[in-house]
Amino acid sequence: MRKTENQLLVIFGASGDLTARKLVPALYKLYKDKHLPEHFAVLGVARSFMTDEEFRKRVALESKYLDDSEEFIAAFSEKLFYEDLHKKYDVDYRELNERVQDLNTTYQCDNNIIFYLSTPPSLFEAIAKNLTAKGLNDERLGWKRLIVEKPFGYSLETAKSLNEGLHRYFKESQIYRIDHYLGKETVQNILVTRFANSIFEPLWNRDYIHHVEITNAESGGVESRGGYYDKSGALRDMFQSHLLQLVALIVMEPPLSANPEEIRNEKMKALKSLRLMTDPKVLEENTIRGQYLASEIEGEKVKGYREEVDVDPDSTTETYAAVKFYVDNWRWADVPFYVRTAKRMPTKVTEVVIHFKSPHHQIFKNSDMNKDNKLIIRIQPDEGILVKFGVKVPGQGFAVERGNLDFYYESLGDESHIMEAYERLLLDAMQGDATLYARADEVEAAWRFTDPILDHWKKGDAKIYGYSAGVWGPQHADELIEGKSMWRNPCENLADDAGYCVIE
Ligand code: NDP
């Protein structure tokens, strides 16, 4: 176990939703599980005025912790403090610095400080500059780390400019770019599945893999996030960040060790090897965007995307994106990757499916199932791993049907507590482990691949297909997949796939 040193956590944007909904509950869970250091305090910072007591009330824990004793919760709550910035983030941090120094001394935080930027990204650089003006990036007496929330840039150009801005004040080794997908146990397990077993890796290449499919489906629409989403879209919101991080873990070569830099070097090489698409014809043939239309799901009327609150009624922002691409390296040459992400799908699910090639020589007449060897890595829900393979139907002859070999996380029992993504990521940053955080060059490589698709779609002559809310996206997306293959339309249960699932 790594040591968690005494420290102070300063959260900028602490009056926001993320602090109350994710960060404070994650800290409480770490506290409850005795992962926090002996000396620890949290300082929330934002423009709005609040007293410490008002801040504690604002971020009060959800009802699921009400079984814990009042004294225990109060002892945690007493570690939370708040400082307002007089309505602006870009101001002299004299008062803030005094509060930081005071808490550091009172709570014996040993000058180790994490600054968590949970504000709109347009404020990141100004905050880093103002911290630096007060020497709060200086590591001579204790380490200083900066965690930055997503989105990290809006394009390659803006991501580069954000990196340059932050690097003016903090070293890359001090910066932790959060991608909460990497905090998921099931995502980290991709590394273990691949590199802690000898049975998968020999098959993990173009000789045995026919294609790779990744689905990220949401059953909900944009809900109250219409204003944000309409400027972002599915490709920026999910594909450039979370899904390309998944792709990197599937594509990467074995790292020399589990050292953070070794892993991130290999992920970076993987992202660099994605074949860029720049020709408009190639982009038109290999990318599909769509928007959900008004529909009825289980008798309930559902709005179309353009009717959602804060969405432009003529919006061309995609709520569905599917991309086919290739990876130009020795291991993956000519293996197509299909990645899709969308809202208003029949179910909420994220999974990776490795489709294996058929045996070279078929000896069983009805062995269509042999074409169907799949390794399914379920990220959420019903987390687990499933291998689909052909088995003999009992009786005469050699009829083949599909069998399942499976592993479910829930089978590990209650004792093996699966940490929430934010719990794991916060603890890692507290311990100085950046393995599960994106490095500057990785983020830029992901944008370099995504930018031409966004540019192509922006031009306006690229088609945008409508799909009824509650179906698996536009029909045209089926044509993206080559040959007889089809998207696996997964159900909530890992083992089931079908055209139709129960809609949540
Ligand atoms: P909120 O919109 O709730 O705002 C966060 C804070 O930023 C608020 O405390 C507010 O504080 C300040 N703020 C908001 N708008 C402005 C503005 N225009 N100018 C200056 N300050 C502003 O965001 P969340 O808490 O939901 O998210 C924080 C960050 O995390 C965002 O960058 C978001 O993109 C990212 N994120 C959030 C997720 C979530 O689940 N909520 C998931 C992934 C990423 P005050 O006005 O008091 O200063």
Coordinates of C-alpha atoms and ligand atoms in Angstrom, one line a residue:
M1 CA 0.0 0.0 0.0
R2 CA 1.3 3.5 -0.9
K3 CA 1.4 6.1 1.9
T4 CA -1.0 9.1 1.8
E5 CA 0.9 12.0 3.3
N6 CA -0.7 14.7 5.3
Q7 CA -2.3 17.3 3.0
L8 CA -4.8 20.1 2.3
L9 CA -7.2 19.8 -0.6
V10 CA -8.4 23.1 -2.1
I11 CA -11.4 22.8 -4.4
F12 CA -12.1 25.7 -6.7
G13 CA -15.7 25.9 -7.9
A14 CA -16.8 24.3 -4.6
S15 CA -20.3 25.9 -4.8
G16 CA -21.0 23.7 -7.8
D17 CA -22.8 20.5 -8.5
L18 CA -19.7 18.3 -8.8
T19 CA -18.4 19.1 -5.4
A20 CA -21.6 18.3 -3.7
R21 CA -22.6 15.3 -5.8
K22 CA -19.2 13.6 -6.3
L23 CA -16.2 15.1 -4.6
V24 CA -17.4 15.4 -1.0
P25 CA -19.1 12.0 -1.0
A26 CA -15.9 10.4 -2.4
L27 CA -13.9 12.1 0.3
Y28 CA -16.3 10.9 3.0
K29 CA -16.0 7.3 1.7
L30 CA -12.2 7.6 1.8
Y31 CA -12.5 8.9 5.3
K32 CA -14.8 6.1 6.4
D33 CA -12.5 3.5 4.8
K34 CA -9.5 5.1 6.6
H35 CA -7.7 6.1 3.5
L36 CA -7.3 9.7 4.4
P37 CA -4.1 10.8 6.2
E38 CA -4.1 11.6 9.9
H39 CA -3.8 15.3 9.1
F40 CA -6.2 16.5 6.4
A41 CA -8.5 19.4 5.6
V42 CA -10.6 20.6 2.7
L43 CA -11.0 24.2 1.7
G44 CA -13.8 25.0 -0.8
V45 CA -13.3 28.1 -2.9
A46 CA -15.7 29.9 -5.2
R47 CA -17.2 33.3 -6.0
S48 CA -20.4 32.9 -4.0
F49 CA -20.4 34.0 -0.4
M50 CA -20.9 31.2 2.2
T51 CA -19.7 30.6 5.8
D52 CA -18.0 27.3 6.6
E53 CA -21.2 26.1 8.2
E54 CA -23.3 27.0 5.1
F55 CA -20.8 25.2 2.9
R56 CA -21.0 22.1 5.1
K57 CA -24.8 22.2 4.8
R58 CA -24.6 22.6 1.0
V59 CA -22.5 19.5 0.6
A60 CA -24.2 17.5 3.3
L61 CA -24.1 13.8 2.6
E62 CA -26.9 11.9 0.9
S63 CA -29.3 9.8 2.8
K64 CA -27.3 6.6 2.1
Y65 CA -24.9 7.5 4.8
L66 CA -27.5 8.3 7.5
D67 CA -26.9 4.9 9.1
D68 CA -23.4 6.3 10.2
S69 CA -23.4 7.9 13.6
E70 CA -23.9 11.6 13.8
E71 CA -20.6 12.1 15.6
F72 CA -18.8 10.3 12.9
I73 CA -20.3 12.4 10.1
A74 CA -19.7 15.6 12.2
A75 CA -16.1 14.7 12.6
F76 CA -15.7 14.5 8.9
S77 CA -17.7 17.7 8.3
E78 CA -15.5 19.6 10.7
K79 CA -12.6 19.1 8.2
L80 CA -14.5 21.1 5.6
F81 CA -14.0 24.9 5.2
Y82 CA -14.9 27.6 2.7
E83 CA -13.4 30.8 1.4
D84 CA -15.1 33.1 -1.1
L85 CA -13.2 35.0 -3.8
H86 CA -15.2 38.2 -3.8
K87 CA -17.1 37.4 -7.0
K88 CA -14.0 36.7 -9.2
Y89 CA -11.5 34.0 -9.8
D90 CA -8.9 36.3 -11.4
V91 CA -8.0 38.4 -8.3
D92 CA -5.2 38.7 -5.9
Y93 CA -5.2 35.5 -3.8
R94 CA -3.8 37.3 -0.7
E95 CA -6.7 36.4 1.5
L96 CA -7.0 32.9 0.0
N97 CA -3.3 32.4 0.7
E98 CA -3.7 33.5 4.3
R99 CA -6.5 31.0 4.8
V100 CA -4.4 28.2 3.1
Q101 CA -1.4 28.9 5.3
D102 CA -3.7 29.1 8.4
L103 CA -5.3 25.7 7.6
N104 CA -1.9 24.2 6.7
T105 CA -0.5 25.1 10.1
T106 CA -3.6 24.4 12.2
Y107 CA -4.2 21.0 10.6
Q108 CA -0.5 20.1 10.2
C109 CA -0.8 19.5 6.4
D110 CA 3.0 19.6 6.0
N111 CA 2.7 22.2 3.1
N112 CA 1.3 19.4 0.8
I113 CA -1.5 20.9 -1.2
I114 CA -3.8 19.7 -4.0
F115 CA -5.7 22.4 -6.0
Y116 CA -8.7 20.8 -7.6
L117 CA -10.1 23.0 -10.4
S118 CA -13.8 22.2 -10.7
T119 CA -14.7 25.4 -12.5
P120 CA -15.4 26.1 -16.2
P121 CA -12.1 25.5 -18.0
S122 CA -11.9 29.1 -19.1
L123 CA -10.8 29.9 -15.5
F124 CA -8.0 27.2 -15.2
E125 CA -5.1 29.4 -16.4
A126 CA -6.1 32.4 -14.4
I127 CA -6.4 30.3 -11.2
A128 CA -2.9 28.7 -11.9
K129 CA -1.4 32.2 -12.5
N130 CA -2.9 33.6 -9.3
L131 CA -1.8 30.6 -7.2
T132 CA 1.7 31.0 -8.6
A133 CA 1.8 34.7 -7.8
K134 CA 1.5 33.7 -4.1
G135 CA 4.1 30.9 -4.4
L136 CA 1.5 28.2 -4.1
N137 CA 3.1 26.2 -6.9
D138 CA 6.4 26.0 -5.0
E139 CA 7.4 22.5 -3.9
R140 CA 10.4 23.3 -1.7
L141 CA 8.5 22.8 1.6
G142 CA 5.9 20.3 0.3
W143 CA 4.4 19.1 -2.9
K144 CA 1.8 21.0 -4.9
R145 CA -0.6 19.2 -7.3
L146 CA -3.2 20.6 -9.7
I147 CA -6.2 18.4 -10.7
V148 CA -8.2 19.7 -13.7
E149 CA -11.7 18.7 -14.6
K150 CA -12.8 17.9 -18.1
P151 CA -13.5 19.1 -20.7
F152 CA -9.8 19.6 -21.5
G153 CA -10.1 21.8 -24.6
Y154 CA -12.7 22.1 -27.3
S155 CA -10.3 21.2 -30.1
L156 CA -6.6 20.5 -30.6
E157 CA -5.8 24.2 -30.7
T158 CA -7.7 25.0 -27.5
A159 CA -6.2 22.0 -25.7
K160 CA -2.7 23.0 -26.7
S161 CA -3.3 26.5 -25.6
L162 CA -4.7 25.2 -22.2
N163 CA -1.6 23.0 -21.8
E164 CA 0.7 25.9 -22.6
G165 CA -1.2 28.1 -20.2
L166 CA -0.9 25.6 -17.3
H167 CA 2.7 24.7 -18.1
R168 CA 3.6 28.4 -17.6
Y169 CA 2.9 27.9 -13.9
F170 CA 2.9 24.2 -13.1
K171 CA 5.2 21.4 -14.3
E172 CA 3.6 18.5 -16.2
S173 CA 4.4 16.2 -13.3
Q174 CA 2.2 18.4 -11.0
I175 CA -0.8 18.3 -13.3
Y176 CA -3.5 15.6 -13.1
R177 CA -6.1 15.8 -15.9
I178 CA -9.2 13.9 -14.8
D179 CA -11.0 11.4 -17.0
H180 CA -13.3 9.7 -14.6
Y181 CA -13.6 6.7 -17.0
L182 CA -10.1 5.8 -16.0
G183 CA -11.2 5.7 -12.4
K184 CA -13.6 2.8 -13.2
E185 CA -12.5 -0.6 -11.9
T186 CA -13.7 -2.3 -15.1
V187 CA -11.6 0.1 -17.3
Q188 CA -8.4 -0.6 -15.2
N189 CA -9.2 -4.3 -15.4
I190 CA -8.6 -4.1 -19.2
L191 CA -4.9 -3.8 -18.4
V192 CA -5.0 -6.8 -16.0
T193 CA -7.1 -9.0 -18.4
R194 CA -4.5 -8.3 -21.1
F195 CA -1.3 -8.3 -19.2
A196 CA -1.8 -10.6 -16.2
N197 CA -3.0 -13.6 -18.2
S198 CA -1.3 -15.6 -20.8
I199 CA -4.5 -16.8 -22.5
F200 CA -5.7 -13.5 -24.2
E201 CA -2.5 -11.7 -25.2
P202 CA -1.4 -14.3 -27.8
L203 CA -4.7 -13.8 -29.6
W204 CA -4.7 -10.0 -29.2
N205 CA -3.7 -9.1 -32.8
R206 CA -4.7 -8.9 -36.4
D207 CA -4.2 -12.7 -36.9
Y208 CA -7.0 -13.6 -34.6
I209 CA -9.2 -10.5 -34.2
H210 CA -11.7 -9.6 -36.9
H211 CA -12.9 -6.3 -35.5
V212 CA -13.3 -4.4 -32.3
E213 CA -16.5 -2.7 -31.2
I214 CA -17.1 -0.2 -28.4
T215 CA -20.6 1.0 -27.5
N216 CA -21.4 3.7 -25.0
A217 CA -25.2 4.1 -24.8
E218 CA -27.2 6.4 -22.6
S219 CA -30.9 5.8 -22.3
G220 CA -31.6 9.4 -21.2
G221 CA -31.6 12.5 -23.3
V222 CA -29.8 15.7 -22.5
E223 CA -32.1 16.6 -19.6
S224 CA -31.0 19.8 -17.9
R225 CA -27.7 20.0 -19.7
G226 CA -29.0 21.2 -23.1
G227 CA -27.1 24.5 -23.1
Y228 CA -23.8 22.8 -22.4
Y229 CA -24.4 19.8 -24.7
D230 CA -25.5 21.8 -27.7
K231 CA -22.0 23.4 -27.8
S232 CA -20.3 20.1 -27.3
G233 CA -22.1 17.1 -28.8
A234 CA -21.5 13.3 -28.5
L235 CA -18.0 13.4 -30.1
R236 CA -16.5 16.0 -27.8
D237 CA -18.4 14.9 -24.7
M238 CA -17.6 11.2 -24.8
F239 CA -15.5 10.1 -27.8
Q240 CA -12.5 12.4 -27.7
S241 CA -12.0 11.7 -24.0
H242 CA -13.4 8.6 -22.4
L243 CA -13.8 6.4 -25.5
L244 CA -10.4 7.1 -27.0
Q245 CA -8.9 6.3 -23.6
L246 CA -10.6 2.9 -23.8
V247 CA -9.3 2.5 -27.3
A248 CA -5.8 3.3 -26.1
L249 CA -6.0 0.5 -23.4
I250 CA -7.2 -2.0 -26.0
V251 CA -4.6 -1.0 -28.6
M252 CA -1.5 -0.4 -26.5
E253 CA 1.6 -2.6 -26.4
P254 CA 2.6 -4.3 -23.1
P255 CA 4.3 -1.6 -20.9
L256 CA 7.7 -2.5 -19.4
S257 CA 6.2 -2.2 -15.9
A258 CA 3.1 -0.9 -14.2
N259 CA 5.0 2.4 -13.6
P260 CA 2.6 5.4 -14.5
E261 CA 5.0 6.8 -17.1
E262 CA 5.5 3.4 -18.8
I263 CA 1.8 2.9 -19.1
R264 CA 1.1 6.4 -20.3
N265 CA 4.0 6.1 -22.8
E266 CA 2.3 3.0 -24.3
K267 CA -1.1 4.7 -24.4
M268 CA 0.4 7.7 -26.1
K269 CA 1.9 5.5 -28.8
A270 CA -1.4 3.8 -29.3
L271 CA -3.2 7.1 -29.7
K272 CA -0.5 8.3 -32.2
S273 CA -1.1 5.2 -34.3
L274 CA -4.8 5.9 -35.0
R275 CA -5.0 6.5 -38.7
L276 CA -6.1 10.2 -39.2
M277 CA -9.0 10.7 -41.6
T278 CA -8.7 13.9 -43.6
D279 CA -10.2 13.1 -47.0
P280 CA -13.9 14.3 -47.0
K281 CA -14.9 11.1 -48.8
V282 CA -13.2 8.9 -46.2
L283 CA -14.8 10.9 -43.5
E284 CA -18.3 10.7 -45.1
E285 CA -17.9 6.9 -45.4
N286 CA -16.5 6.2 -42.0
T287 CA -18.4 8.5 -39.7
I288 CA -22.1 8.8 -38.9
R289 CA -23.8 11.4 -36.9
G290 CA -27.4 11.5 -35.7
Q291 CA -29.9 13.3 -33.6
Y292 CA -32.8 11.8 -31.6
L293 CA -36.3 12.6 -32.7
A294 CA -39.5 12.9 -30.7
S295 CA -40.9 9.5 -29.9
E296 CA -42.9 7.4 -27.6
I297 CA -41.2 5.0 -25.2
E298 CA -43.4 2.6 -23.3
G299 CA -46.4 4.9 -23.8
E300 CA -44.6 8.0 -22.7
K301 CA -43.9 10.9 -25.1
V302 CA -40.3 11.8 -25.3
K303 CA -39.0 15.1 -26.7
G304 CA -36.8 15.3 -29.8
Y305 CA -33.3 16.8 -29.3
R306 CA -34.2 20.1 -31.0
E307 CA -37.2 20.6 -28.6
E308 CA -35.1 20.2 -25.5
V309 CA -34.6 23.2 -23.1
D310 CA -31.6 25.5 -24.1
V311 CA -31.1 23.6 -27.4
D312 CA -31.1 25.6 -30.7
P313 CA -34.3 24.5 -32.6
D314 CA -32.1 24.3 -35.8
S315 CA -29.2 22.6 -34.0
T316 CA -26.9 20.2 -35.9
T317 CA -25.2 19.0 -32.8
E318 CA -24.9 15.2 -32.8
T319 CA -26.5 13.1 -30.0
Y320 CA -25.3 10.0 -31.9
A321 CA -21.8 9.5 -33.2
A322 CA -20.3 6.3 -34.8
V323 CA -16.8 6.2 -36.1
K324 CA -15.0 3.4 -38.0
F325 CA -11.2 3.7 -38.1
Y326 CA -7.9 1.7 -38.4
V327 CA -4.8 1.6 -36.3
D328 CA -1.6 1.8 -38.3
N329 CA 0.8 -0.5 -36.5
W330 CA 2.2 -4.0 -36.7
R331 CA -0.4 -5.5 -34.3
W332 CA -3.6 -4.0 -35.7
A333 CA -3.0 -3.4 -39.4
D334 CA -6.4 -3.8 -41.3
V335 CA -8.5 -4.5 -38.2
P336 CA -11.5 -2.2 -38.2
F337 CA -12.5 -0.5 -35.0
Y338 CA -16.1 0.6 -34.6
V339 CA -16.9 3.1 -31.8
R340 CA -20.3 4.6 -31.1
T341 CA -21.7 6.8 -28.4
A342 CA -25.3 8.1 -28.1
K343 CA -28.1 9.4 -26.1
R344 CA -31.7 8.0 -26.0
M345 CA -30.7 4.5 -26.8
P346 CA -32.8 1.5 -25.7
T347 CA -30.6 1.0 -22.6
K348 CA -27.7 2.5 -20.7
V349 CA -24.5 0.4 -21.3
T350 CA -20.8 0.7 -22.0
E351 CA -18.8 -2.2 -23.3
V352 CA -16.0 -3.3 -25.5
V353 CA -16.4 -6.3 -27.7
I354 CA -13.5 -8.1 -29.3
H355 CA -14.8 -10.1 -32.2
F356 CA -12.5 -13.0 -33.2
K357 CA -12.0 -14.4 -36.7
S358 CA -13.6 -17.7 -37.7
P359 CA -11.5 -20.9 -37.6
H360 CA -9.4 -21.2 -40.7
H361 CA -11.1 -24.4 -41.7
Q362 CA -14.8 -25.2 -40.9
I363 CA -15.5 -28.9 -40.2
F364 CA -18.9 -28.6 -38.6
K365 CA -21.7 -27.8 -41.1
N366 CA -23.8 -25.6 -38.9
S367 CA -20.9 -23.9 -37.2
D368 CA -22.0 -20.4 -37.9
M369 CA -21.5 -19.9 -34.2
N370 CA -17.8 -20.3 -34.7
K371 CA -17.8 -17.0 -36.4
D372 CA -19.1 -15.6 -33.3
N373 CA -16.2 -16.0 -30.7
K374 CA -16.4 -12.8 -28.7
L375 CA -14.7 -11.4 -25.7
I376 CA -17.0 -8.8 -24.1
I377 CA -15.7 -6.5 -21.5
R378 CA -18.6 -4.8 -19.7
I379 CA -17.7 -1.5 -18.3
Q380 CA -21.2 -0.8 -16.9
P381 CA -23.7 -1.9 -15.7
D382 CA -23.7 -5.7 -14.8
E383 CA -19.9 -5.3 -14.7
G384 CA -18.0 -8.3 -15.9
I385 CA -16.3 -10.3 -18.7
L386 CA -17.9 -12.7 -21.0
V387 CA -16.4 -15.1 -23.6
K388 CA -18.8 -16.4 -26.2
F389 CA -17.8 -19.6 -27.8
G390 CA -19.2 -22.6 -29.7
V391 CA -20.3 -25.7 -27.8
K392 CA -21.7 -29.0 -29.0
V393 CA -25.4 -29.5 -28.7
P394 CA -26.0 -32.8 -26.8
G395 CA -27.1 -35.6 -29.0
Q396 CA -26.3 -37.1 -32.4
G397 CA -24.1 -35.2 -34.8
F398 CA -22.1 -32.1 -34.2
A399 CA -24.6 -29.3 -34.0
V400 CA -22.9 -26.2 -32.5
E401 CA -24.5 -23.6 -30.3
R402 CA -23.3 -20.6 -28.4
G403 CA -22.0 -21.0 -24.8
N404 CA -20.9 -18.4 -22.3
L405 CA -17.9 -18.3 -20.0
D406 CA -18.4 -15.4 -17.6
F407 CA -17.1 -13.5 -14.7
Y408 CA -19.2 -10.9 -12.8
Y409 CA -17.8 -8.4 -10.4
E410 CA -20.7 -8.9 -8.0
S411 CA -19.5 -12.5 -7.5
L412 CA -16.5 -11.1 -5.6
G413 CA -19.0 -10.4 -2.8
D414 CA -19.6 -7.4 -0.6
E415 CA -16.2 -7.6 1.0
S416 CA -14.4 -6.4 -2.1
H417 CA -15.7 -2.9 -2.1
I418 CA -15.5 -1.4 -5.6
M419 CA -14.3 2.2 -5.3
E420 CA -16.3 4.9 -7.1
A421 CA -14.3 6.5 -9.9
Y422 CA -13.8 9.8 -8.0
E423 CA -12.8 8.0 -4.8
R424 CA -10.1 6.1 -6.7
L425 CA -8.9 9.1 -8.6
L426 CA -8.7 11.4 -5.6
L427 CA -6.8 8.8 -3.6
D428 CA -4.3 8.3 -6.5
A429 CA -3.7 12.0 -6.8
M430 CA -3.3 12.3 -3.0
Q431 CA -0.6 9.6 -3.3
G432 CA 1.0 11.1 -6.3
D433 CA 0.1 8.3 -8.7
A434 CA -0.8 9.7 -12.1
T435 CA -1.4 6.4 -13.9
L436 CA -5.1 7.0 -14.3
Y437 CA -4.8 10.7 -15.3
A438 CA -4.3 11.8 -18.9
R439 CA -1.0 13.4 -19.9
A440 CA -0.8 16.5 -22.0
D441 CA 0.5 14.6 -25.1
E442 CA -2.3 12.0 -24.8
V443 CA -5.0 14.6 -24.7
E444 CA -3.5 16.4 -27.7
A445 CA -3.2 13.1 -29.7
A446 CA -6.9 12.4 -29.0
W447 CA -7.9 15.8 -30.3
R448 CA -5.6 15.4 -33.3
F449 CA -7.7 12.4 -34.3
T450 CA -11.0 13.9 -33.4
D451 CA -10.6 17.4 -34.9
P452 CA -10.9 16.4 -38.7
I453 CA -14.2 14.6 -37.9
L454 CA -15.6 17.7 -36.1
D455 CA -14.4 19.9 -38.9
H456 CA -16.0 17.7 -41.5
W457 CA -19.3 17.7 -39.7
K458 CA -19.1 21.5 -39.2
K459 CA -19.0 22.1 -42.9
G460 CA -22.7 21.4 -43.1
D461 CA -22.8 19.2 -46.2
A462 CA -22.1 16.1 -44.0
K463 CA -25.4 14.3 -43.4
I464 CA -27.1 14.2 -40.0
Y465 CA -29.5 11.4 -39.6
G466 CA -32.6 11.4 -37.4
Y467 CA -33.4 8.4 -35.2
S468 CA -36.4 7.8 -33.0
A469 CA -35.6 8.1 -29.3
G470 CA -35.4 4.5 -27.9
V471 CA -33.9 2.7 -30.9
W472 CA -30.2 1.8 -31.6
G473 CA -29.5 5.0 -33.7
P474 CA -29.8 5.7 -37.4
Q475 CA -30.2 2.7 -39.7
H476 CA -27.2 4.0 -41.7
A477 CA -24.9 3.1 -38.9
D478 CA -25.6 -0.6 -39.6
E479 CA -24.0 -0.1 -43.0
L480 CA -20.8 1.2 -41.4
I481 CA -19.9 -2.4 -40.3
E482 CA -18.4 -4.5 -43.0
G483 CA -19.5 -7.9 -44.2
K484 CA -22.0 -10.0 -42.3
S485 CA -21.1 -8.5 -39.0
M486 CA -23.6 -6.4 -37.0
W487 CA -23.4 -4.2 -34.0
R488 CA -24.0 -6.2 -30.8
N489 CA -27.0 -4.4 -29.4
P490 CA -26.4 -5.2 -25.7
C491 CA -29.0 -5.5 -23.0
E492 CA -28.6 -4.4 -19.4
N493 CA -27.6 -8.0 -18.5
L494 CA -24.1 -8.7 -19.8
A495 CA -25.1 -12.1 -21.2
D496 CA -28.0 -10.9 -23.3
D497 CA -27.8 -9.3 -26.7
A498 CA -30.7 -8.7 -29.0
G499 CA -32.3 -6.1 -31.2
Y500 CA -34.7 -5.4 -28.4
C501 CA -34.1 -5.0 -24.7
V502 CA -36.3 -3.8 -21.9
I503 CA -36.2 -0.1 -21.9
E504 CA -35.3 1.3 -18.5
Ligands
NDP1 P1 -21.2 24.0 -12.1 O1 -21.8 24.7 -13.2 O2 -22.1 23.6 -11.0 O3 -20.1 25.1 -11.5 C1 -18.9 24.9 -10.8 C2 -18.5 26.2 -10.2 O4 -17.9 27.1 -11.1 C3 -19.6 26.9 -9.5 O5 -19.2 26.6 -8.1 C4 -19.4 28.3 -9.8 O6 -19.1 28.9 -8.6 C5 -18.3 28.4 -10.8 N1 -18.8 29.0 -12.1 C6 -19.8 28.5 -12.9 N2 -19.9 29.3 -14.0 C7 -19.0 30.2 -13.9 C8 -18.7 31.3 -14.7 N3 -19.3 31.5 -15.9 N4 -17.7 32.1 -14.4 C9 -17.1 31.9 -13.2 N5 -17.4 30.9 -12.4 C10 -18.3 30.1 -12.7 O7 -20.3 22.9 -12.6 P2 -20.0 21.4 -11.9 O8 -19.8 21.5 -10.5 O9 -21.1 20.5 -12.4 O10 -18.7 21.0 -12.7 C11 -17.5 21.6 -12.4 C12 -16.5 21.3 -13.6 O11 -16.4 19.9 -13.7 C13 -17.0 21.8 -14.9 O12 -15.8 22.3 -15.6 C14 -17.6 20.6 -15.6 O13 -17.4 20.7 -17.0 C15 -16.8 19.5 -15.1 N6 -17.5 18.3 -15.0 C16 -18.6 18.1 -14.2 C17 -19.3 16.9 -14.2 C18 -20.5 16.7 -13.3 O14 -21.0 15.6 -13.2 N7 -21.1 17.7 -12.8 C19 -18.8 15.7 -14.9 C20 -17.6 16.0 -15.6 C21 -17.0 17.2 -15.6 P3 -19.3 30.4 -8.2 O15 -20.3 31.1 -9.2 O16 -19.8 30.4 -6.8 O17 -17.9 30.9 -8.3

